[in-house]
PDB file of C-alpha atoms and ligand atoms in Angstrom:
ATOM      1  CA  UNK A 199     144.973 126.901  96.634  1.00 41.00           C
ATOM      2  CA  UNK A 200     143.925 129.567  99.061  1.00 43.00           C
ATOM      3  CA  UNK A 201     143.196 133.085  98.078  1.00 44.00           C
ATOM      4  CA  UNK A 202     142.934 136.084 100.274  1.00 44.00           C
ATOM      5  CA  UNK A 203     140.064 137.533  98.308  1.00 46.00           C
ATOM      6  CA  UNK A 204     137.356 138.445 100.806  1.00 45.00           C
ATOM      7  CA  UNK A 205     139.337 136.816 103.551  1.00 48.00           C
ATOM      8  CA  UNK A 206     138.453 137.592 107.122  1.00 47.00           C
ATOM      9  CA  UNK A 207     139.801 140.742 108.706  1.00 52.00           C
ATOM     10  CA  UNK A 208     140.851 141.438 112.271  1.00 48.00           C
ATOM     11  CA  UNK A 209     137.367 142.662 113.192  1.00 64.00           C
ATOM     12  CA  UNK A 210     135.761 139.291 112.504  1.00 81.00           C
ATOM     13  CA  UNK A 211     134.779 136.601 114.979  1.00 89.00           C
ATOM     14  CA  UNK A 212     137.458 134.214 116.265  1.00 92.00           C
ATOM     15  CA  UNK A 213     138.527 131.197 114.252  1.00 95.00           C
ATOM     16  CA  UNK A 214     136.944 128.042 115.658  1.00 96.00           C
ATOM     17  CA  UNK A 215     138.055 125.531 113.019  1.00 98.00           C
ATOM     18  CA  UNK A 216     141.572 125.925 111.703  1.00 98.00           C
ATOM     19  CA  UNK A 217     142.628 123.579 108.927  1.00 98.00           C
ATOM     20  CA  UNK A 218     146.153 123.596 107.523  1.00 98.00           C
ATOM     21  CA  UNK A 219     147.379 121.599 104.550  1.00 98.00           C
ATOM     22  CA  UNK A 220     144.732 118.903 104.934  1.00 98.00           C
ATOM     23  CA  UNK A 221     144.946 116.038 102.467  1.00 98.00           C
ATOM     24  CA  UNK A 222     142.596 113.079 102.672  1.00 98.00           C
ATOM     25  CA  UNK A 223     143.031 109.719 101.005  1.00 98.00           C
ATOM     26  CA  UNK A 224     140.754 106.727 100.533  1.00 97.00           C
ATOM     27  CA  UNK A 225     143.466 104.152  99.838  1.00 96.00           C
ATOM     28  CA  UNK A 226     145.103 105.358  96.589  1.00 95.00           C
ATOM     29  CA  UNK A 227     142.402 107.918  95.876  1.00 97.00           C
ATOM     30  CA  UNK A 228     143.215 111.442  97.065  1.00 98.00           C
ATOM     31  CA  UNK A 229     139.914 113.155  97.869  1.00 98.00           C
ATOM     32  CA  UNK A 230     141.268 116.395  99.374  1.00 98.00           C
ATOM     33  CA  UNK A 231     144.466 118.144  98.335  1.00 98.00           C
ATOM     34  CA  UNK A 232     146.178 120.438 100.797  1.00 98.00           C
ATOM     35  CA  UNK A 233     143.140 122.279 102.105  1.00 98.00           C
ATOM     36  CA  UNK A 234     143.763 125.256 104.386  1.00 98.00           C
ATOM     37  CA  UNK A 235     140.806 127.144 105.790  1.00 97.00           C
ATOM     38  CA  UNK A 236     139.853 129.183 108.805  1.00 97.00           C
ATOM     39  CA  UNK A 237     136.219 128.896 109.833  1.00 97.00           C
ATOM     40  CA  UNK A 238     134.795 131.676 111.957  1.00 95.00           C
ATOM     41  CA  UNK A 239     132.782 131.330 115.110  1.00 95.00           C
ATOM     42  CA  UNK A 240     129.012 131.915 115.074  1.00 95.00           C
ATOM     43  CA  UNK A 241     128.803 132.231 111.296  1.00 96.00           C
ATOM     44  CA  UNK A 242     127.380 130.147 108.486  1.00 97.00           C
ATOM     45  CA  UNK A 243     129.854 128.840 105.928  1.00 98.00           C
ATOM     46  CA  UNK A 244     128.500 127.019 102.892  1.00 98.00           C
ATOM     47  CA  UNK A 245     130.584 124.505 100.970  1.00 98.00           C
ATOM     48  CA  UNK A 246     129.827 124.402  97.262  1.00 98.00           C
ATOM     49  CA  UNK A 247     131.314 122.686  94.233  1.00 97.00           C
ATOM     50  CA  UNK A 248     130.683 119.967  91.679  1.00 96.00           C
ATOM     51  CA  UNK A 249     129.789 116.420  92.658  1.00 96.00           C
ATOM     52  CA  UNK A 250     132.790 114.425  93.862  1.00 96.00           C
ATOM     53  CA  UNK A 251     134.927 117.488  94.697  1.00 97.00           C
ATOM     54  CA  UNK A 252     135.317 116.499  98.362  1.00 98.00           C
ATOM     55  CA  UNK A 253     132.702 118.518 100.262  1.00 98.00           C
ATOM     56  CA  UNK A 254     131.312 115.573 102.236  1.00 97.00           C
ATOM     57  CA  UNK A 255     134.821 114.257 102.812  1.00 97.00           C
ATOM     58  CA  UNK A 256     135.818 117.598 104.311  1.00 98.00           C
ATOM     59  CA  UNK A 257     132.809 117.714 106.671  1.00 97.00           C
ATOM     60  CA  UNK A 258     133.092 114.087 107.700  1.00 97.00           C
ATOM     61  CA  UNK A 259     136.800 114.406 108.354  1.00 97.00           C
ATOM     62  CA  UNK A 260     136.172 117.176 110.873  1.00 97.00           C
ATOM     63  CA  UNK A 261     134.217 115.015 113.300  1.00 93.00           C
ATOM     64  CA  UNK A 262     135.909 111.743 112.407  1.00 96.00           C
ATOM     65  CA  UNK A 263     132.991 110.163 110.612  1.00 94.00           C
ATOM     66  CA  UNK A 264     135.422 108.633 108.090  1.00 95.00           C
ATOM     67  CA  UNK A 265     137.453 106.686 110.636  1.00 93.00           C
ATOM     68  CA  UNK A 266     135.909 103.354 109.781  1.00 93.00           C
ATOM     69  CA  UNK A 267     136.348 103.602 106.016  1.00 96.00           C
ATOM     70  CA  UNK A 268     139.121 101.180 105.030  1.00 94.00           C
ATOM     71  CA  UNK A 269     142.106 103.038 103.570  1.00 96.00           C
ATOM     72  CA  UNK A 270     141.051 106.410 105.001  1.00 97.00           C
ATOM     73  CA  UNK A 271     143.988 108.544 106.112  1.00 97.00           C
ATOM     74  CA  UNK A 272     144.784 112.208 106.501  1.00 97.00           C
ATOM     75  CA  UNK A 273     147.819 114.453 106.298  1.00 98.00           C
ATOM     76  CA  UNK A 274     147.995 117.982 107.630  1.00 98.00           C
ATOM     77  CA  UNK A 275     146.589 119.674 110.631  1.00 97.00           C
ATOM     78  CA  UNK A 276     143.115 120.277 112.044  1.00 98.00           C
ATOM     79  CA  UNK A 277     142.259 122.273 115.123  1.00 97.00           C
ATOM     80  CA  UNK A 278     138.689 122.458 116.379  1.00 97.00           C
ATOM     81  CA  UNK A 279     138.140 124.750 119.345  1.00 93.00           C
ATOM     82  CA  UNK A 280     141.920 124.621 119.786  1.00 93.00           C
ATOM     83  CA  UNK A 281     142.182 120.811 119.826  1.00 94.00           C
ATOM     84  CA  UNK A 282     143.329 118.296 117.256  1.00 96.00           C
ATOM     85  CA  UNK A 283     140.441 115.843 116.764  1.00 97.00           C
ATOM     86  CA  UNK A 284     142.978 113.228 115.589  1.00 97.00           C
ATOM     87  CA  UNK A 285     145.319 113.811 118.531  1.00 94.00           C
ATOM     88  CA  UNK A 286     146.253 111.053 120.928  1.00 92.00           C
ATOM     89  CA  UNK A 287     143.716 110.613 123.682  1.00 90.00           C
ATOM     90  CA  UNK A 288     140.938 112.420 121.814  1.00 93.00           C
ATOM     91  CA  UNK A 289     137.627 111.777 123.521  1.00 94.00           C
ATOM     92  CA  UNK A 290     135.321 110.884 120.610  1.00 93.00           C
ATOM     93  CA  UNK A 291     132.238 111.368 122.717  1.00 93.00           C
ATOM     94  CA  UNK A 292     133.359 114.894 123.626  1.00 94.00           C
ATOM     95  CA  UNK A 293     134.177 115.616 119.977  1.00 95.00           C
ATOM     96  CA  UNK A 294     130.698 114.533 118.868  1.00 94.00           C
ATOM     97  CA  UNK A 295     129.194 116.607 121.679  1.00 95.00           C
ATOM     98  CA  UNK A 296     131.003 119.687 120.399  1.00 96.00           C
ATOM     99  CA  UNK A 297     130.517 118.942 116.702  1.00 97.00           C
ATOM    100  CA  UNK A 298     127.024 117.806 115.681  1.00 97.00           C
ATOM    101  CA  UNK A 299     126.103 116.514 112.252  1.00 96.00           C
ATOM    102  CA  UNK A 300     123.025 116.206 110.066  1.00 95.00           C
ATOM    103  CA  UNK A 301     123.080 114.095 106.915  1.00 92.00           C
ATOM    104  CA  UNK A 302     121.509 114.353 103.491  1.00 89.00           C
ATOM    105  CA  UNK A 303     119.161 111.462 104.132  1.00 90.00           C
ATOM    106  CA  UNK A 304     117.190 111.711 107.366  1.00 92.00           C
ATOM    107  CA  UNK A 305     118.141 108.787 109.587  1.00 94.00           C
ATOM    108  CA  UNK A 306     115.806 108.627 112.604  1.00 97.00           C
ATOM    109  CA  UNK A 307     116.237 105.681 114.928  1.00 97.00           C
ATOM    110  CA  UNK A 308     113.376 103.145 114.934  1.00 97.00           C
ATOM    111  CA  UNK A 309     111.890 104.406 118.193  1.00 98.00           C
ATOM    112  CA  UNK A 310     109.540 107.165 119.315  1.00 98.00           C
ATOM    113  CA  UNK A 311     110.151 110.800 118.475  1.00 98.00           C
ATOM    114  CA  UNK A 312     110.727 111.435 122.176  1.00 98.00           C
ATOM    115  CA  UNK A 313     113.273 108.626 122.490  1.00 98.00           C
ATOM    116  CA  UNK A 314     115.106 109.719 119.349  1.00 98.00           C
ATOM    117  CA  UNK A 315     115.818 113.071 120.931  1.00 98.00           C
ATOM    118  CA  UNK A 316     116.228 111.956 124.545  1.00 98.00           C
ATOM    119  CA  UNK A 317     119.052 109.496 123.773  1.00 97.00           C
ATOM    120  CA  UNK A 318     121.753 112.135 123.260  1.00 96.00           C
ATOM    121  CA  UNK A 319     121.170 114.285 126.360  1.00 97.00           C
ATOM    122  CA  UNK A 320     120.813 111.120 128.461  1.00 96.00           C
ATOM    123  CA  UNK A 321     124.111 109.733 127.220  1.00 94.00           C
ATOM    124  CA  UNK A 322     126.088 112.975 127.220  1.00 95.00           C
ATOM    125  CA  UNK A 323     124.691 114.703 130.285  1.00 96.00           C
ATOM    126  CA  UNK A 324     122.974 111.955 132.277  1.00 96.00           C
ATOM    127  CA  UNK A 325     119.796 114.007 132.673  1.00 96.00           C
ATOM    128  CA  UNK A 326     116.374 112.425 133.231  1.00 96.00           C
ATOM    129  CA  UNK A 327     112.806 113.091 134.321  1.00 97.00           C
ATOM    130  CA  UNK A 328     111.447 116.606 133.937  1.00 98.00           C
ATOM    131  CA  UNK A 329     114.818 117.985 132.882  1.00 97.00           C
ATOM    132  CA  UNK A 330     115.006 115.483 130.036  1.00 98.00           C
ATOM    133  CA  UNK A 331     111.386 116.156 129.016  1.00 98.00           C
ATOM    134  CA  UNK A 332     112.176 119.872 128.881  1.00 98.00           C
ATOM    135  CA  UNK A 333     115.305 119.278 126.790  1.00 97.00           C
ATOM    136  CA  UNK A 334     113.298 117.205 124.293  1.00 98.00           C
ATOM    137  CA  UNK A 335     110.554 119.808 124.030  1.00 98.00           C
ATOM    138  CA  UNK A 336     113.052 122.618 123.609  1.00 96.00           C
ATOM    139  CA  UNK A 337     114.893 120.788 120.818  1.00 96.00           C
ATOM    140  CA  UNK A 338     111.598 120.053 119.036  1.00 96.00           C
ATOM    141  CA  UNK A 339     110.638 123.710 119.279  1.00 94.00           C
ATOM    142  CA  UNK A 340     114.014 124.868 117.991  1.00 90.00           C
ATOM    143  CA  UNK A 341     113.764 122.512 115.034  1.00 90.00           C
ATOM    144  CA  UNK A 342     110.279 123.888 114.241  1.00 87.00           C
ATOM    145  CA  UNK A 343     108.706 120.476 114.690  1.00 92.00           C
ATOM    146  CA  UNK A 344     106.940 120.903 118.033  1.00 95.00           C
ATOM    147  CA  UNK A 345     103.592 122.133 116.735  1.00 95.00           C
ATOM    148  CA  UNK A 346     103.301 119.181 114.365  1.00 95.00           C
ATOM    149  CA  UNK A 347     104.125 116.455 116.874  1.00 98.00           C
ATOM    150  CA  UNK A 348     103.247 117.757 120.340  1.00 98.00           C
ATOM    151  CA  UNK A 349     100.153 115.536 120.659  1.00 98.00           C
ATOM    152  CA  UNK A 350     101.808 112.212 119.971  1.00 97.00           C
ATOM    153  CA  UNK A 351     105.598 112.574 120.128  1.00 98.00           C
ATOM    154  CA  UNK A 352     105.847 110.183 123.055  1.00 98.00           C
ATOM    155  CA  UNK A 353     104.011 107.455 121.149  1.00 98.00           C
ATOM    156  CA  UNK A 354     104.718 107.992 117.486  1.00 98.00           C
ATOM    157  CA  UNK A 355     107.670 106.273 115.867  1.00 98.00           C
ATOM    158  CA  UNK A 356     110.178 108.643 114.236  1.00 98.00           C
ATOM    159  CA  UNK A 357     110.066 106.552 111.081  1.00 97.00           C
ATOM    160  CA  UNK A 358     106.372 107.359 110.687  1.00 97.00           C
ATOM    161  CA  UNK A 359     107.021 111.039 110.041  1.00 96.00           C
ATOM    162  CA  UNK A 360     107.205 112.574 106.568  1.00 93.00           C
ATOM    163  CA  UNK A 361     110.654 113.043 105.029  1.00 89.00           C
ATOM    164  CA  UNK A 362     110.747 116.748 105.888  1.00 88.00           C
ATOM    165  CA  UNK A 363     109.604 116.045 109.434  1.00 93.00           C
ATOM    166  CA  UNK A 364     112.207 113.291 109.780  1.00 94.00           C
ATOM    167  CA  UNK A 365     114.920 115.736 108.774  1.00 92.00           C
ATOM    168  CA  UNK A 366     113.721 118.241 111.372  1.00 93.00           C
ATOM    169  CA  UNK A 367     113.644 115.375 113.897  1.00 96.00           C
ATOM    170  CA  UNK A 368     117.289 114.647 113.083  1.00 96.00           C
ATOM    171  CA  UNK A 369     118.069 118.330 113.517  1.00 94.00           C
ATOM    172  CA  UNK A 370     116.263 118.305 116.890  1.00 96.00           C
ATOM    173  CA  UNK A 371     118.212 115.202 117.913  1.00 97.00           C
ATOM    174  CA  UNK A 372     121.472 116.950 117.057  1.00 97.00           C
ATOM    175  CA  UNK A 373     120.451 120.205 118.804  1.00 96.00           C
ATOM    176  CA  UNK A 374     119.461 118.378 121.996  1.00 97.00           C
ATOM    177  CA  UNK A 375     123.140 117.547 122.549  1.00 97.00           C
ATOM    178  CA  UNK A 376     123.977 121.291 122.425  1.00 96.00           C
ATOM    179  CA  UNK A 377     126.909 121.212 119.995  1.00 97.00           C
ATOM    180  CA  UNK A 378     128.749 124.475 119.330  1.00 96.00           C
ATOM    181  CA  UNK A 379     129.625 123.450 115.802  1.00 98.00           C
ATOM    182  CA  UNK A 380     127.040 122.051 113.403  1.00 98.00           C
ATOM    183  CA  UNK A 381     127.867 120.210 110.188  1.00 98.00           C
ATOM    184  CA  UNK A 382     125.072 119.768 107.660  1.00 97.00           C
ATOM    185  CA  UNK A 383     125.579 117.757 104.493  1.00 96.00           C
ATOM    186  CA  UNK A 384     122.925 118.782 101.973  1.00 95.00           C
ATOM    187  CA  UNK A 385     120.287 118.985 104.714  1.00 92.00           C
ATOM    188  CA  UNK A 386     117.516 120.141 102.372  1.00 91.00           C
ATOM    189  CA  UNK A 387     118.124 117.972  99.339  1.00 88.00           C
ATOM    190  CA  UNK A 388     115.276 115.603 100.238  1.00 82.00           C
ATOM    191  CA  UNK A 389     112.892 118.338 101.367  1.00 83.00           C
ATOM    192  CA  UNK A 390     109.986 120.180  99.785  1.00 86.00           C
ATOM    193  CA  UNK A 391     110.136 123.994  99.507  1.00 90.00           C
ATOM    194  CA  UNK A 392     108.197 124.564 102.729  1.00 88.00           C
ATOM    195  CA  UNK A 393     110.397 122.257 104.812  1.00 85.00           C
ATOM    196  CA  UNK A 394     113.448 123.751 103.108  1.00 90.00           C
ATOM    197  CA  UNK A 395     112.357 127.241 104.109  1.00 92.00           C
ATOM    198  CA  UNK A 396     111.949 126.046 107.698  1.00 88.00           C
ATOM    199  CA  UNK A 397     115.425 124.546 107.782  1.00 89.00           C
ATOM    200  CA  UNK A 398     116.936 127.681 106.221  1.00 94.00           C
ATOM    201  CA  UNK A 399     115.210 129.830 108.830  1.00 93.00           C
ATOM    202  CA  UNK A 400     116.554 127.546 111.532  1.00 91.00           C
ATOM    203  CA  UNK A 401     120.101 127.761 110.165  1.00 94.00           C
ATOM    204  CA  UNK A 402     119.932 131.548 110.295  1.00 93.00           C
ATOM    205  CA  UNK A 403     118.632 131.479 113.861  1.00 91.00           C
ATOM    206  CA  UNK A 404     121.294 129.019 115.006  1.00 92.00           C
ATOM    207  CA  UNK A 405     124.044 131.146 113.520  1.00 92.00           C
ATOM    208  CA  UNK A 406     123.782 133.633 116.393  1.00 88.00           C
ATOM    209  CA  UNK A 407     125.483 131.222 118.760  1.00 91.00           C
ATOM    210  CA  UNK A 408     126.644 128.283 116.652  1.00 95.00           C
ATOM    211  CA  UNK A 409     129.184 127.780 113.922  1.00 97.00           C
ATOM    212  CA  UNK A 410     127.583 126.100 110.924  1.00 98.00           C
ATOM    213  CA  UNK A 411     129.131 124.406 107.913  1.00 98.00           C
ATOM    214  CA  UNK A 412     126.511 123.555 105.331  1.00 98.00           C
ATOM    215  CA  UNK A 413     127.058 121.671 102.081  1.00 98.00           C
ATOM    216  CA  UNK A 414     124.586 122.605  99.384  1.00 97.00           C
ATOM    217  CA  UNK A 415     124.156 122.249  95.639  1.00 95.00           C
ATOM    218  CA  UNK A 416     121.574 125.006  95.727  1.00 95.00           C
ATOM    219  CA  UNK A 417     123.500 128.191  94.996  1.00 95.00           C
ATOM    220  CA  UNK A 418     120.576 130.488  95.773  1.00 95.00           C
ATOM    221  CA  UNK A 419     120.339 128.780  99.118  1.00 96.00           C
ATOM    222  CA  UNK A 420     124.056 129.262  99.737  1.00 96.00           C
ATOM    223  CA  UNK A 421     123.700 132.958  98.986  1.00 95.00           C
ATOM    224  CA  UNK A 422     120.632 133.279 101.214  1.00 95.00           C
ATOM    225  CA  UNK A 423     121.949 131.543 104.293  1.00 96.00           C
ATOM    226  CA  UNK A 424     125.700 132.031 104.454  1.00 97.00           C
ATOM    227  CA  UNK A 425     128.207 134.584 105.639  1.00 97.00           C
ATOM    228  CA  UNK A 426     131.097 132.771 103.966  1.00 98.00           C
ATOM    229  CA  UNK A 427     131.359 130.365 101.075  1.00 98.00           C
ATOM    230  CA  UNK A 428     134.068 127.871 100.212  1.00 98.00           C
ATOM    231  CA  UNK A 429     134.237 126.673  96.613  1.00 98.00           C
ATOM    232  CA  UNK A 430     135.796 123.230  96.104  1.00 98.00           C
ATOM    233  CA  UNK A 431     136.803 121.637  92.834  1.00 97.00           C
ATOM    234  CA  UNK A 432     138.691 118.364  92.202  1.00 97.00           C
ATOM    235  CA  UNK A 433     139.635 118.077  95.872  1.00 98.00           C
ATOM    236  CA  UNK A 434     141.029 121.592  96.099  1.00 98.00           C
ATOM    237  CA  UNK A 435     139.668 124.613  97.891  1.00 98.00           C
ATOM    238  CA  UNK A 436     139.698 127.055  95.018  1.00 98.00           C
ATOM    239  CA  UNK A 437     138.313 130.066  96.805  1.00 97.00           C
ATOM    240  CA  UNK A 438     136.964 130.902 100.256  1.00 98.00           C
ATOM    241  CA  UNK A 439     135.640 134.233 101.410  1.00 97.00           C
ATOM    242  CA  UNK A 440     132.601 136.354 102.115  1.00 97.00           C
ATOM    243  CA  UNK A 441     129.622 134.984 100.229  1.00 97.00           C
ATOM    244  CA  UNK A 442     128.951 138.382  98.690  1.00 96.00           C
ATOM    245  CA  UNK A 443     132.424 138.259  97.150  1.00 97.00           C
ATOM    246  CA  UNK A 444     132.266 134.633  96.045  1.00 97.00           C
ATOM    247  CA  UNK A 445     128.900 135.142  94.357  1.00 97.00           C
ATOM    248  CA  UNK A 446     129.468 138.742  93.287  1.00 95.00           C
ATOM    249  CA  UNK A 447     133.062 139.126  92.196  1.00 95.00           C
ATOM    250  CA  UNK A 448     135.085 135.962  92.698  1.00 97.00           C
ATOM    251  CA  UNK A 449     138.813 136.005  91.896  1.00 97.00           C
ATOM    252  CA  UNK A 450     138.854 132.786  89.960  1.00 96.00           C
ATOM    253  CA  UNK A 451     137.440 131.995  86.582  1.00 96.00           C
ATOM    254  CA  UNK A 452     136.383 128.526  87.760  1.00 96.00           C
ATOM    255  CA  UNK A 453     134.467 130.035  90.696  1.00 97.00           C
ATOM    256  CA  UNK A 454     132.842 132.512  88.343  1.00 96.00           C
ATOM    257  CA  UNK A 455     131.884 129.709  85.959  1.00 96.00           C
ATOM    258  CA  UNK A 456     130.439 127.596  88.754  1.00 96.00           C
ATOM    259  CA  UNK A 457     128.425 130.292  90.529  1.00 95.00           C
ATOM    260  CA  UNK A 458     127.014 131.518  87.230  1.00 93.00           C
ATOM    261  CA  UNK A 459     125.876 127.969  86.432  1.00 86.00           C
ATOM    262  CA  UNK A 460     128.219 127.430  83.512  1.00 78.00           C
ATOM    263  CA  UNK A 461     129.302 124.038  84.811  1.00 67.00           C
ATOM    264  CA  UNK A 462     128.797 121.644  87.682  1.00 53.00           C
TER     265      UNK A 462
HETATM  266  N1  ATP B 661     134.140 105.729 101.152  1.00 85.79           N
HETATM  267  C1  ATP B 661     134.840 106.101 100.085  1.00 85.79           C
HETATM  268  N2  ATP B 661     135.763 105.274  99.544  1.00 85.79           N
HETATM  269  C2  ATP B 661     136.476 105.632  98.456  1.00 85.79           C
HETATM  270  N3  ATP B 661     136.363 106.810  97.830  1.00 85.79           N
HETATM  271  C3  ATP B 661     135.468 107.684  98.323  1.00 85.79           C
HETATM  272  C4  ATP B 661     134.662 107.374  99.472  1.00 85.79           C
HETATM  273  N4  ATP B 661     133.860 108.439  99.722  1.00 85.79           N
HETATM  274  C5  ATP B 661     134.153 109.345  98.777  1.00 85.79           C
HETATM  275  N5  ATP B 661     135.111 108.905  97.935  1.00 85.79           N
HETATM  276  C6  ATP B 661     135.697 109.625  96.781  1.00 85.79           C
HETATM  277  O1  ATP B 661     136.223 110.848  97.240  1.00 85.79           O
HETATM  278  C7  ATP B 661     135.906 111.906  96.344  1.00 85.79           C
HETATM  279  C8  ATP B 661     135.160 112.992  97.089  1.00 85.79           C
HETATM  280  O2  ATP B 661     133.890 112.487  97.471  1.00 85.79           O
HETATM  281  P1  ATP B 661     132.856 113.307  98.354  1.00 85.79           P
HETATM  282  O3  ATP B 661     131.764 112.396  98.734  1.00 85.79           O
HETATM  283  O4  ATP B 661     133.592 113.990  99.443  1.00 85.79           O
HETATM  284  O5  ATP B 661     132.354 114.407  97.283  1.00 85.79           O
HETATM  285  P2  ATP B 661     131.198 115.489  97.394  1.00 85.79           P
HETATM  286  O6  ATP B 661     131.790 116.808  97.004  1.00 85.79           O
HETATM  287  O7  ATP B 661     130.515 115.396  98.702  1.00 85.79           O
HETATM  288  O8  ATP B 661     130.208 115.032  96.216  1.00 85.79           O
HETATM  289  P3  ATP B 661     128.594 115.132  96.124  1.00 85.79           P
HETATM  290  O9  ATP B 661     128.286 116.553  95.802  1.00 85.79           O
HETATM  291  O10 ATP B 661     128.261 114.213  94.987  1.00 85.79           O
HETATM  292  O11 ATP B 661     128.022 114.667  97.427  1.00 85.79           O
HETATM  293  C9  ATP B 661     135.120 111.288  95.212  1.00 85.79           C
HETATM  294  O12 ATP B 661     136.002 111.027  94.155  1.00 85.79           O
HETATM  295  C10 ATP B 661     134.598 109.987  95.792  1.00 85.79           C
HETATM  296  O13 ATP B 661     134.460 109.011  94.804  1.00 85.79           O
HETATM  297 MG1   MG B 662     128.597 114.860  99.282  1.00 85.79          MG
END
């Protein structure tokens, strides 16, 4: 179901992700049912909804993180920056360069902080030396981790950071590749309030020149950080619009029930 309530008007930023009639299956199990959504450039969209409703499936389908799951298949149409990520001849490396992702559980590589971040720019852009050092430092600064690690980031293993620092390291690693679109699946769920505030601040800063899709179970967070909100339930996109509308006067009873904490 798609409803026009709060839907974007002609004055809004261009559509960068255009999904039409997307259904996703894991073998017999249908995880997404005919999702259509237009995601606007340089804005934050939060995905909310009860556990198991398909939020992670939606995100992971966009940058083909589900490809290796046996029985995974899709129907419908996806366009990201005008291209079908499932089209013949899709360059996966280019897709991942354009669409970065951060997961719920921080997953640093077992190597130094510096190496964690340097890997991406080296692989995607072939940079090295001073240029690479600068890219690493810039990403650490953007992820608000620089001050905490600047003395030992070339020696310290990424796994020896705290959970909140590891998540910011993973954000820095993703930023260093300079994606235009950023997918975040519950990026703050393992973080304390201070680290959460840092990540929220970062999301707001990135929104100026990135398109962000952020899954969260924290409704206050969704309201704080997002321009748009998409409410999923049982694999359907029930309602999608301006966050003020979704949280203030949604069209659907189920949205109303969810955002007012009556279920989920
Ligand atoms: N690898 C998989 N194989 C089979 N079924 C899966 C797989 N991953 C997810 N599913 C099913 O697809 C549905 C949607 O799952 P998904 O992880 O997208 O939900 P979610 O909204 O992210 O939930 P949560 O809020 O708990 O993270 C669920 O019914 C889930 O059991
Ligand atoms: Mg999930």
